[in-house]
Tab-separated table of C-alpha atoms and ligand atoms in Angstrom:
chain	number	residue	atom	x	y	z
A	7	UNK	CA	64.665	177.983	122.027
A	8	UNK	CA	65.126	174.534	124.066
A	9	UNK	CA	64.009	173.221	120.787
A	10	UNK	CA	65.978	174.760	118.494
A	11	UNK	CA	69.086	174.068	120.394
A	12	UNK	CA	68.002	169.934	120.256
A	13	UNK	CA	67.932	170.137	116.676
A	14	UNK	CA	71.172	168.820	115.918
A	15	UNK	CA	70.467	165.576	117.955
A	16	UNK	CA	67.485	165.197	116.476
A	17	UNK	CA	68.491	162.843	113.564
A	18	UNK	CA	66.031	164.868	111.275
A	19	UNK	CA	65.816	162.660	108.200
A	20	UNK	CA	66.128	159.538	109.517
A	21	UNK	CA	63.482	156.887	110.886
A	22	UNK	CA	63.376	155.368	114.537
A	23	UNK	CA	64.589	152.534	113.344
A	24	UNK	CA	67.563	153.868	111.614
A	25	UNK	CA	68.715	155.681	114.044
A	26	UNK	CA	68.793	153.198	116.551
A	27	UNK	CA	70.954	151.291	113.887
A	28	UNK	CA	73.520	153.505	115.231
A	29	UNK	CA	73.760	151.611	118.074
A	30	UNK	CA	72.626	148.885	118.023
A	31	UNK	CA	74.036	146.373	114.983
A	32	UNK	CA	71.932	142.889	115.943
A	33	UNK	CA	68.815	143.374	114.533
A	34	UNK	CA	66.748	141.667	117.287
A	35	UNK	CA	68.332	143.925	119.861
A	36	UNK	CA	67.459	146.739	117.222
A	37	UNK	CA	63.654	145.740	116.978
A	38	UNK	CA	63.264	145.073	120.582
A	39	UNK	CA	63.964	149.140	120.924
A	40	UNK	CA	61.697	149.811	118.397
A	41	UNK	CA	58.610	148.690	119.654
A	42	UNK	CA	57.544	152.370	121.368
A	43	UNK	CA	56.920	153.522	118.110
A	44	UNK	CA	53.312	151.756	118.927
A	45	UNK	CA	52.535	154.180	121.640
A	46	UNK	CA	52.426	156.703	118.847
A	47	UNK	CA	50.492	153.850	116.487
A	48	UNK	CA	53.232	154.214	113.987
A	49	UNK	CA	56.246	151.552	112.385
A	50	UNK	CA	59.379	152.405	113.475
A	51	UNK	CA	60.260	152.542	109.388
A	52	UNK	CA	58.054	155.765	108.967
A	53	UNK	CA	58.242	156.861	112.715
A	54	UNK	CA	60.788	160.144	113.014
A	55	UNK	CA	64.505	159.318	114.843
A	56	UNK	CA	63.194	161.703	117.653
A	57	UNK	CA	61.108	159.161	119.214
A	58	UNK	CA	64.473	157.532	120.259
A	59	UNK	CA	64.021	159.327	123.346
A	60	UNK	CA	60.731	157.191	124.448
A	61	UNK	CA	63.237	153.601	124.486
A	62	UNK	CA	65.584	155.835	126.112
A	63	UNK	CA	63.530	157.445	129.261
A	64	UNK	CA	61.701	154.226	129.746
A	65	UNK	CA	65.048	152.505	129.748
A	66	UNK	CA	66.341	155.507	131.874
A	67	UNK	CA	63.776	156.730	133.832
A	68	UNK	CA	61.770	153.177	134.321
A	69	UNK	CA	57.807	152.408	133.616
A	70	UNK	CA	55.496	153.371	136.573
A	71	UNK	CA	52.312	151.313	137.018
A	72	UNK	CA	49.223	153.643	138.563
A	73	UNK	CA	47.754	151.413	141.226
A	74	UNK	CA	43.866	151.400	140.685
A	75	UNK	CA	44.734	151.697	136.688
A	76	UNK	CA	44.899	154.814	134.830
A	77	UNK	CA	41.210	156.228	135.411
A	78	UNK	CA	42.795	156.955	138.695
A	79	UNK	CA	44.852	160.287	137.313
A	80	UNK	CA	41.325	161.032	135.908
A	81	UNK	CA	39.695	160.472	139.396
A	82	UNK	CA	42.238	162.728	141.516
A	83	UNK	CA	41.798	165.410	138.704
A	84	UNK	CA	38.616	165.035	139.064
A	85	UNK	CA	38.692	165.839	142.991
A	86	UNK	CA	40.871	168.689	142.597
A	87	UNK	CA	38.391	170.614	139.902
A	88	UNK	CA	35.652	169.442	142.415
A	89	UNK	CA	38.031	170.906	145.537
A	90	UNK	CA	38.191	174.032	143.285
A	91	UNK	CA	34.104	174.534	143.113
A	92	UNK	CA	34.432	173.519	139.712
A	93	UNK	CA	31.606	170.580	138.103
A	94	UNK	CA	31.383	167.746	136.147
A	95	UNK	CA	28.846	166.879	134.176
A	96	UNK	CA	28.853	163.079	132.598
A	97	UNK	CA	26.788	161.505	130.220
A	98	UNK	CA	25.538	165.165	128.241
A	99	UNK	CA	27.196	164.661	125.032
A	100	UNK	CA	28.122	167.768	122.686
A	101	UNK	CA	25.835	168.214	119.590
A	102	UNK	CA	27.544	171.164	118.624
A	103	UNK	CA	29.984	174.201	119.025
A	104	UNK	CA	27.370	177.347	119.640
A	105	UNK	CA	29.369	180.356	117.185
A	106	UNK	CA	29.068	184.019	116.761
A	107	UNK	CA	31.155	184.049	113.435
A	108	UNK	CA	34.552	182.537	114.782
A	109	UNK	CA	33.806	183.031	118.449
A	110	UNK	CA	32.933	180.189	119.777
A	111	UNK	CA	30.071	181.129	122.446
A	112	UNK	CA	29.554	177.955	124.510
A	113	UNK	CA	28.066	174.398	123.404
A	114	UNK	CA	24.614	172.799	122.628
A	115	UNK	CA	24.187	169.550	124.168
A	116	UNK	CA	22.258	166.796	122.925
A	117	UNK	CA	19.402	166.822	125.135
A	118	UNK	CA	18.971	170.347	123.537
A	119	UNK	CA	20.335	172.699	126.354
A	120	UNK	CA	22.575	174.583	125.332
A	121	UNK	CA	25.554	176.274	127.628
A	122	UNK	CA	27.351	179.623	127.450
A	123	UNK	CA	31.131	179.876	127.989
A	124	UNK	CA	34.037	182.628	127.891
A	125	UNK	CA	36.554	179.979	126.957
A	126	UNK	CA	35.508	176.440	125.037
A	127	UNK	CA	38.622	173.282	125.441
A	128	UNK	CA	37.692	170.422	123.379
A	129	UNK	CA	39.008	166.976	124.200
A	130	UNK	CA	37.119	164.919	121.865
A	131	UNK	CA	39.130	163.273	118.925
A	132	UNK	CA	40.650	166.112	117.189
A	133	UNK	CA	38.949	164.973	113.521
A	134	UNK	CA	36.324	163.794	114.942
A	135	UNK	CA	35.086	166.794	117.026
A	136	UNK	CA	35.986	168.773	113.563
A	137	UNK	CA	33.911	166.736	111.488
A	138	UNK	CA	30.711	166.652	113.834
A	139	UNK	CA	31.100	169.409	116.242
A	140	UNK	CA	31.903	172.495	114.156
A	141	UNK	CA	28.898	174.023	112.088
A	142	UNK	CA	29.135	173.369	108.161
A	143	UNK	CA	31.438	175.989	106.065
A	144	UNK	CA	33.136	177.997	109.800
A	145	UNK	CA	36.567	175.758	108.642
A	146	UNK	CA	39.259	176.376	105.875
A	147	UNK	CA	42.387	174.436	107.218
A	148	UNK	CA	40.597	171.357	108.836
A	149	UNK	CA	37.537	170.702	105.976
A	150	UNK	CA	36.486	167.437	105.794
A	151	UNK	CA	38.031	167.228	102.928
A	152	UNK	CA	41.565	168.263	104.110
A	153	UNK	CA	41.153	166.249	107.405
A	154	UNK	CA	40.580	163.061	105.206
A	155	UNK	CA	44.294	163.947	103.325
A	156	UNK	CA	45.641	164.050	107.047
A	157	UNK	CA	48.050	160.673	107.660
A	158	UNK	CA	46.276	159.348	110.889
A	159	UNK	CA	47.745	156.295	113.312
A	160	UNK	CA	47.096	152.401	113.618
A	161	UNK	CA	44.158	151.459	115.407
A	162	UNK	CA	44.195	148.453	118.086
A	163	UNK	CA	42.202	145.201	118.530
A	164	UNK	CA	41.786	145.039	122.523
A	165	UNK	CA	40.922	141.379	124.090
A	166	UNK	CA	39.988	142.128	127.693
A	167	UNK	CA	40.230	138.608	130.029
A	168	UNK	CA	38.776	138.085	133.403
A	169	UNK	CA	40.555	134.849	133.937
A	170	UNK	CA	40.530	132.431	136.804
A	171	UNK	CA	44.208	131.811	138.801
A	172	UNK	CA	47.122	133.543	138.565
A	173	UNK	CA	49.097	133.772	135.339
A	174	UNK	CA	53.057	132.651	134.604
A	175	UNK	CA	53.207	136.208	132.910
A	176	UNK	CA	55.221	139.517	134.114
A	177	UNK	CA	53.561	142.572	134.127
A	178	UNK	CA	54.123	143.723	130.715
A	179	UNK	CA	55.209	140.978	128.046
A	180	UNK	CA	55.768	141.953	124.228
A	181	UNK	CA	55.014	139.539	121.175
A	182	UNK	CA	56.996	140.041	118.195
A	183	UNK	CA	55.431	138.806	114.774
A	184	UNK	CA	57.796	136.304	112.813
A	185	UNK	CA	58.764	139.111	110.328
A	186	UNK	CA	57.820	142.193	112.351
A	187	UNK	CA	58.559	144.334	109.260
A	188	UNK	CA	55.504	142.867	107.183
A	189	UNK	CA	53.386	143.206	109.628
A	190	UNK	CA	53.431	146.530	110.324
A	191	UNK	CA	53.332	146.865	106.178
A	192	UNK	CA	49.748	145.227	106.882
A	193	UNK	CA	48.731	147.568	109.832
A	194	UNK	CA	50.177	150.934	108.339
A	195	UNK	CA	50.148	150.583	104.389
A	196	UNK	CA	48.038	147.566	103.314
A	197	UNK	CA	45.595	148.085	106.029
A	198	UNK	CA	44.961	144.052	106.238
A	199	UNK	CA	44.806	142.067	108.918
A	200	UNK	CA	48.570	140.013	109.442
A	201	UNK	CA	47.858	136.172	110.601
A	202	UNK	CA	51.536	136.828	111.691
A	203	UNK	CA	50.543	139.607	114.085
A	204	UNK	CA	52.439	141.060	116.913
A	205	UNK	CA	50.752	141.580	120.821
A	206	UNK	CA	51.555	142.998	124.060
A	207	UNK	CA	49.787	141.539	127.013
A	208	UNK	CA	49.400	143.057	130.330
A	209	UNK	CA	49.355	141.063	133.295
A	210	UNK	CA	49.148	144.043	135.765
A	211	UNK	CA	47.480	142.032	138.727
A	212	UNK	CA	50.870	140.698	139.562
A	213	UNK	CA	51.864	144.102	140.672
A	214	UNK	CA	48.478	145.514	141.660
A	215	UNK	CA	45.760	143.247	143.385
A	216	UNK	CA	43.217	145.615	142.933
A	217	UNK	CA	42.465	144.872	139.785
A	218	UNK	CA	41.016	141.284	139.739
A	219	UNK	CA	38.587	139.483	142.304
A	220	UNK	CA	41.396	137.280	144.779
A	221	UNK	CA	42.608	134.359	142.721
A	222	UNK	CA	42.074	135.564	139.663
A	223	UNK	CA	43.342	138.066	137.165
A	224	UNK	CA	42.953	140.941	134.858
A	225	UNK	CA	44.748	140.466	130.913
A	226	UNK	CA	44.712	142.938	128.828
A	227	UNK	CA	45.374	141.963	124.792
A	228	UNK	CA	46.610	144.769	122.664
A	229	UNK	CA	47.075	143.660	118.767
A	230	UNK	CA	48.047	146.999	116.857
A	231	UNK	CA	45.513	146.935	113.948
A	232	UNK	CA	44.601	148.659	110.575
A	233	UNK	CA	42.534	152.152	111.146
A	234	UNK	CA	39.326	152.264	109.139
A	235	UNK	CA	40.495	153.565	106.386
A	236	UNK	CA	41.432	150.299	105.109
A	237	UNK	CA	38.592	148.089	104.274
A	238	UNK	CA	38.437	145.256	107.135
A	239	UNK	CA	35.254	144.330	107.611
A	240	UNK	CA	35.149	144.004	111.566
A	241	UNK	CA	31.936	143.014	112.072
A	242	UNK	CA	32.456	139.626	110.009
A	243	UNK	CA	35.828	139.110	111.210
A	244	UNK	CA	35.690	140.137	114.667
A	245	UNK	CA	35.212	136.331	115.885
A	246	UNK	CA	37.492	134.425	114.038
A	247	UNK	CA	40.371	136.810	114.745
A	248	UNK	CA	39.374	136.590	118.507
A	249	UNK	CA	40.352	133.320	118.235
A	250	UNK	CA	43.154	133.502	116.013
A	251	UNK	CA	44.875	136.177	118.964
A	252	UNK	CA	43.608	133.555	121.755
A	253	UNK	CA	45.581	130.635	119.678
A	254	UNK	CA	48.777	132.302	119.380
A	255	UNK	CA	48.582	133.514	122.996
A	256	UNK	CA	47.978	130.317	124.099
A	257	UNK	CA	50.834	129.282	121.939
A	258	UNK	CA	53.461	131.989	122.503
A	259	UNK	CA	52.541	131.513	126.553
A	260	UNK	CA	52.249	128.132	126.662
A	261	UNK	CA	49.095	129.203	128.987
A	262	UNK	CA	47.487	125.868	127.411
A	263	UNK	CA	43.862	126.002	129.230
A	264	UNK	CA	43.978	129.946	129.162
A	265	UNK	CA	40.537	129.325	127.260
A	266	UNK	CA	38.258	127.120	129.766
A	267	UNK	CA	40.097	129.700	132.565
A	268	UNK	CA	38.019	132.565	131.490
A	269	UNK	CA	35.562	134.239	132.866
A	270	UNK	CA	34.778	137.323	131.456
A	271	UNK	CA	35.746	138.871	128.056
A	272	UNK	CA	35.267	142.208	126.427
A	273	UNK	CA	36.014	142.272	122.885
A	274	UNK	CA	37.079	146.658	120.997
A	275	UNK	CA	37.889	146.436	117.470
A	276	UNK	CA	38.804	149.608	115.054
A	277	UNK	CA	34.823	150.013	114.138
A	278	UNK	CA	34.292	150.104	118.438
A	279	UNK	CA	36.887	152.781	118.443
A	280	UNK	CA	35.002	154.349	115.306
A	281	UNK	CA	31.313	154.284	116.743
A	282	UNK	CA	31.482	153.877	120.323
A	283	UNK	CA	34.583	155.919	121.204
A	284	UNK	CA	34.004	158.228	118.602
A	285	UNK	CA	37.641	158.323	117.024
A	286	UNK	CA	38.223	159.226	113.406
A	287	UNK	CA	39.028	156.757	111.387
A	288	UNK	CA	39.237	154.398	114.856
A	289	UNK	CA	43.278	156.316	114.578
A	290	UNK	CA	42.946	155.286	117.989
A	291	UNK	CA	46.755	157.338	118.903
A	292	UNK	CA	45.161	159.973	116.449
A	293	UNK	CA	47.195	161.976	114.166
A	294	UNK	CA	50.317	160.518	113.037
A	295	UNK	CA	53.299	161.800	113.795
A	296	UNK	CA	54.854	162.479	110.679
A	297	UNK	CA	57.213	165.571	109.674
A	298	UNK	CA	54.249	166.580	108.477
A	299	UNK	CA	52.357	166.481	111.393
A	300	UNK	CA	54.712	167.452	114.201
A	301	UNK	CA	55.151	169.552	117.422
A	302	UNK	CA	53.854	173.017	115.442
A	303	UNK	CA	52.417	171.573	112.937
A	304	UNK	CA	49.640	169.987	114.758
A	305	UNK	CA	46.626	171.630	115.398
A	306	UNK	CA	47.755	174.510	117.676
A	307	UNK	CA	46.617	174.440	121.637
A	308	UNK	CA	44.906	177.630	120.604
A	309	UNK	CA	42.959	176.658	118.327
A	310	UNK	CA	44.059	178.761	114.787
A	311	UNK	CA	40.199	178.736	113.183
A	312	UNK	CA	38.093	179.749	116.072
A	313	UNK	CA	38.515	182.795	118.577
A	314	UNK	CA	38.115	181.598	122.545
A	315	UNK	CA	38.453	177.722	121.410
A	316	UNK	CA	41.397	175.509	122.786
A	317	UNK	CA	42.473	172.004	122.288
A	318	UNK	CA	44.243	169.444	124.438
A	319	UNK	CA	44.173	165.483	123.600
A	320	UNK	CA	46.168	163.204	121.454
A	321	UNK	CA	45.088	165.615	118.128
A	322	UNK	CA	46.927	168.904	118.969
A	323	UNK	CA	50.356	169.952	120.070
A	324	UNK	CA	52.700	168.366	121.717
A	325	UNK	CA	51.325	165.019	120.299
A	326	UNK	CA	49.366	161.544	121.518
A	327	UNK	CA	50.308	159.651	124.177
A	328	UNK	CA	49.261	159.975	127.470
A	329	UNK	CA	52.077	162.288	129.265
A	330	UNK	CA	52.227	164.297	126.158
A	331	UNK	CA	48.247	164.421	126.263
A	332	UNK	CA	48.693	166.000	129.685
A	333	UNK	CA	51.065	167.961	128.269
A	334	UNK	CA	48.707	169.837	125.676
A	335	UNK	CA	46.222	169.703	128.721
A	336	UNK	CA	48.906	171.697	130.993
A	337	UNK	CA	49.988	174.109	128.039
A	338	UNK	CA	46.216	174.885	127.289
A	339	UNK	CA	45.681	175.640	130.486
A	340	UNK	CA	48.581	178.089	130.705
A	341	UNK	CA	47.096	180.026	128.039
A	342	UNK	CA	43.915	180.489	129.679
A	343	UNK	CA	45.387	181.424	133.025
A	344	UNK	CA	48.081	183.825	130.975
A	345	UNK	CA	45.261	185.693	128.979
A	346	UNK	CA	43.057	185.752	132.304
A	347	UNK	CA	46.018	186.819	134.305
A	348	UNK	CA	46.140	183.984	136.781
A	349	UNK	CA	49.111	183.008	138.013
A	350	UNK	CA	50.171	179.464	137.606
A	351	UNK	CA	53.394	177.208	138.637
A	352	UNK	CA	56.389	176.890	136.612
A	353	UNK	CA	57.236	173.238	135.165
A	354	UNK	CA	60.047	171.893	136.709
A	355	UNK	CA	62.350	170.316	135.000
A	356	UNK	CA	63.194	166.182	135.005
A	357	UNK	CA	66.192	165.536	136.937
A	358	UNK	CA	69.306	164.566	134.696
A	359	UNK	CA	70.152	161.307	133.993
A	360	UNK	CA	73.821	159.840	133.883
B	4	FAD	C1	44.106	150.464	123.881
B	4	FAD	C2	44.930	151.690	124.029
B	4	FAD	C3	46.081	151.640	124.775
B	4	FAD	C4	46.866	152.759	124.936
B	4	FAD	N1	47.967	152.677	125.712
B	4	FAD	C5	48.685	153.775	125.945
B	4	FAD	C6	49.791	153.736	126.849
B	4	FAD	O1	50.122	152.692	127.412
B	4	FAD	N2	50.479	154.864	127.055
B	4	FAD	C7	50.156	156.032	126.441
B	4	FAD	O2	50.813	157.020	126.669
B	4	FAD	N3	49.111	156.103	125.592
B	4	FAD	C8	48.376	155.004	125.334
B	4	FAD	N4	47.304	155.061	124.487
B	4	FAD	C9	47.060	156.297	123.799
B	4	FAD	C10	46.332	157.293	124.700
B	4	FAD	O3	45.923	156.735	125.867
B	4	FAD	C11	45.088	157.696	124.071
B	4	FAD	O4	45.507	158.230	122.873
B	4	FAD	C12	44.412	158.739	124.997
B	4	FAD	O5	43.433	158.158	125.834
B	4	FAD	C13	43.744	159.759	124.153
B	4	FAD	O6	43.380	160.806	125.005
B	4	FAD	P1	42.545	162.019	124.493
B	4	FAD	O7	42.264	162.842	125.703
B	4	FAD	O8	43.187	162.650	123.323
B	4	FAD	O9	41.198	161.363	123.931
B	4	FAD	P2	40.156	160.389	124.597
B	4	FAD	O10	40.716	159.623	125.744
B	4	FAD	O11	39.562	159.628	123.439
B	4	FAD	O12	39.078	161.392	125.218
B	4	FAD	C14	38.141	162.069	124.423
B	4	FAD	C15	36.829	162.041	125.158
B	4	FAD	O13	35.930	162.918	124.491
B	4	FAD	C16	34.645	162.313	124.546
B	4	FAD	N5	33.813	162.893	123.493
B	4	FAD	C17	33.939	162.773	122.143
B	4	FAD	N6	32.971	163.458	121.512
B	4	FAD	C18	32.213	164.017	122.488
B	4	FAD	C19	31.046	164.838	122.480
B	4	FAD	N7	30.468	165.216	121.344
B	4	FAD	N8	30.521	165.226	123.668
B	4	FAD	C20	31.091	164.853	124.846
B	4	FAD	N9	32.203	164.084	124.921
B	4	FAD	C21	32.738	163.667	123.750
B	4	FAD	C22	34.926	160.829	124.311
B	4	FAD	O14	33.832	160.060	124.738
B	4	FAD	C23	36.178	160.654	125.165
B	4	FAD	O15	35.846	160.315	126.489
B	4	FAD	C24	46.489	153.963	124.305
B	4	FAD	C25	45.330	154.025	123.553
B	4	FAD	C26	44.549	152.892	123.417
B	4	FAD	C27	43.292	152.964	122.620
């Protein structure tokens, strides 16, 4: 109903990017609204006018920084399950979803256990866990086949620096391309790698201490990339565009010896996010958000092919992201305690803003 009655405002039809042409006439101040169309791994030329809101409640609301880094949230969730009697078991990957025709019955691990459950969430990549986990033939809407037709997000190149001293850098500092429009033809449609690219760099240490040794601090390089379904070959390029991001951070910064001041790196391209992280098509802010592939139309919380199966993650309803991942993770959850008849809290709602 909420919904419904937002419609109107909505701008249905028109792209982020037009829509913010509404209010904004110099295109520089235009782009520099546009750029939160990356959390979703889209271009603001294909990304929906609804997304407007995410310049807006940043700009509104502010950006929080979670001191300890995000893994924190995971660590005091973890506590509370733990407070709760609940466990956690790490390191015992999922071979496969255990079925009795479209129940789903529990899970068979790797090391060949396997586990019986009343209720089964998956968090793993939505295509990916639909590709590997579910037994051959049990799927009609998400095939392989279909899943492959799905439009799926960018994927990022990640430079992680150790780096000696502190940095003339704020927290969070965004890097435009020269003609921002091409390159995110590259990422989203050509599925090339730009030399023009575009980067954000985190610098969080300035605000948080914990996360570097003293005197030194903890970058973080995000270069929005092409998702594997392009044809970059990572493993031969992986070095030389390294170094092409270090140049034109070293350029754009005018950090001139940022290279002899490092001392540690970890390098994740698309094919990490692929193999290692186990992301389809390393979409790494999985399915795109396209008409398409909105709100409803995303794989539903409960999951529409198998009975006693639920979803939460960046694959299902509301959408990727990291509050609206918690979101699908709260609205799952009220499901389960609504069909089990436990009681749970209502959400409050966000204070207005003038
Ligand atoms: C570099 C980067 C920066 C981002 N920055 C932001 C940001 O600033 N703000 C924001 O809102 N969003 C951001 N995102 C997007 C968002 O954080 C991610 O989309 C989010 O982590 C995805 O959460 P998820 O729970 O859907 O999946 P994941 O975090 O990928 O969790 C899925 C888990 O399932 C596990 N798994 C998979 N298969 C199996 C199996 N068979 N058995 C057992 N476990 C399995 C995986 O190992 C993984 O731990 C970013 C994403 C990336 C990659």
């Amino acid at each position: 109903m909420t919904l419904l009655k937002a419609v109107p405002a909505l701008g249905i039809g028109r792209s982020l990017y037009q829509n913010l042409g509404r209010y904004f006439k110099p295109e520089k101040l235009k782009l520099s609204f546009t750029f939160q169309a990356k959390y979703l791994g889209m271009s603001p030329w294909e990304c929906p006018a609804l997304f407007t809101m995410l310049p807006y409640i940043e700009h509104a609301y502010g950006v929080e920084h979670v001191m300890g880094g995000l893994n924190q949230i995971s660590e005091a969730m973890a506590r509370v399950v733990k407070e709760h009697g609940g466990k956690i078991h790490l390191s015992c990957p999922v071979r496969s979803l255990v079925l009795d025709g479209r129940r789903v019955t529990g899970v068979l691990l790797e090391s060949g256990e396997t586990v019986a459950a009343d209720e089964v969430i998956i968090n793993a990549d939505f295509a990916h866990a639909m590709s590997h986990l579910v037994p051959k033939g049990k799927l009609k809407k998400y095939t392989p086949k279909k899943l492959a037709k799905k439009q799926y997000s960018c994927s990022t190149f990640m430079l992680y620096l150790g780096v000696e001293g502190k940095l003339p850098l704020d927290h969070h500092t965004i890097f435009f391309a020269k003609d921002y429009k091409s390159n995110l033809h590259d990422i989203s449609t050509r599925k090339v790698l730009s030399n023009d690219i575009s980067f954000y760099i985190q610098n969080a240490s300035v605000t948080d201490p914990s996360l570097a040794p003293e005197g030194k601090s903890a970058l973080y390089i995000l270069v929005p990339a092409p998702n594997q379904s392009g044809s970059v070959d990572w493993a031969a390029e992986k070095e030389s565009f390294k170094n092409h991001v270090l140049d034109l951070v070293v350029e754009r910064t005018g950090i001139k010896d940022l290279r002899s001041r490092i001392v540690v790196e970890r390098v994740i391209t698309p094919l990490n996010w692929e193999q290692d992280g186990l992301i389809y098509q390393g979409a790494t802010f999985n399915l795109a958000h396209t008409f398409s592939q909105l709100l409803y139309l995303r794989p539903r919380n409960k999951f529409e092919e198998l009975d006693h199966c639920y979803l939460v993650g960046g694959g299902t309803h509301p959408g990727s992201g990291l509050p609206t991942i918690y979101e699908s993770a709260r609205i799952s959850s009220n499901l389960l305690c609504k069909k089990h008849g436990v009681p749970f809290p209502p959400v409050p709602a966000l204070p207005a803003k003038a």
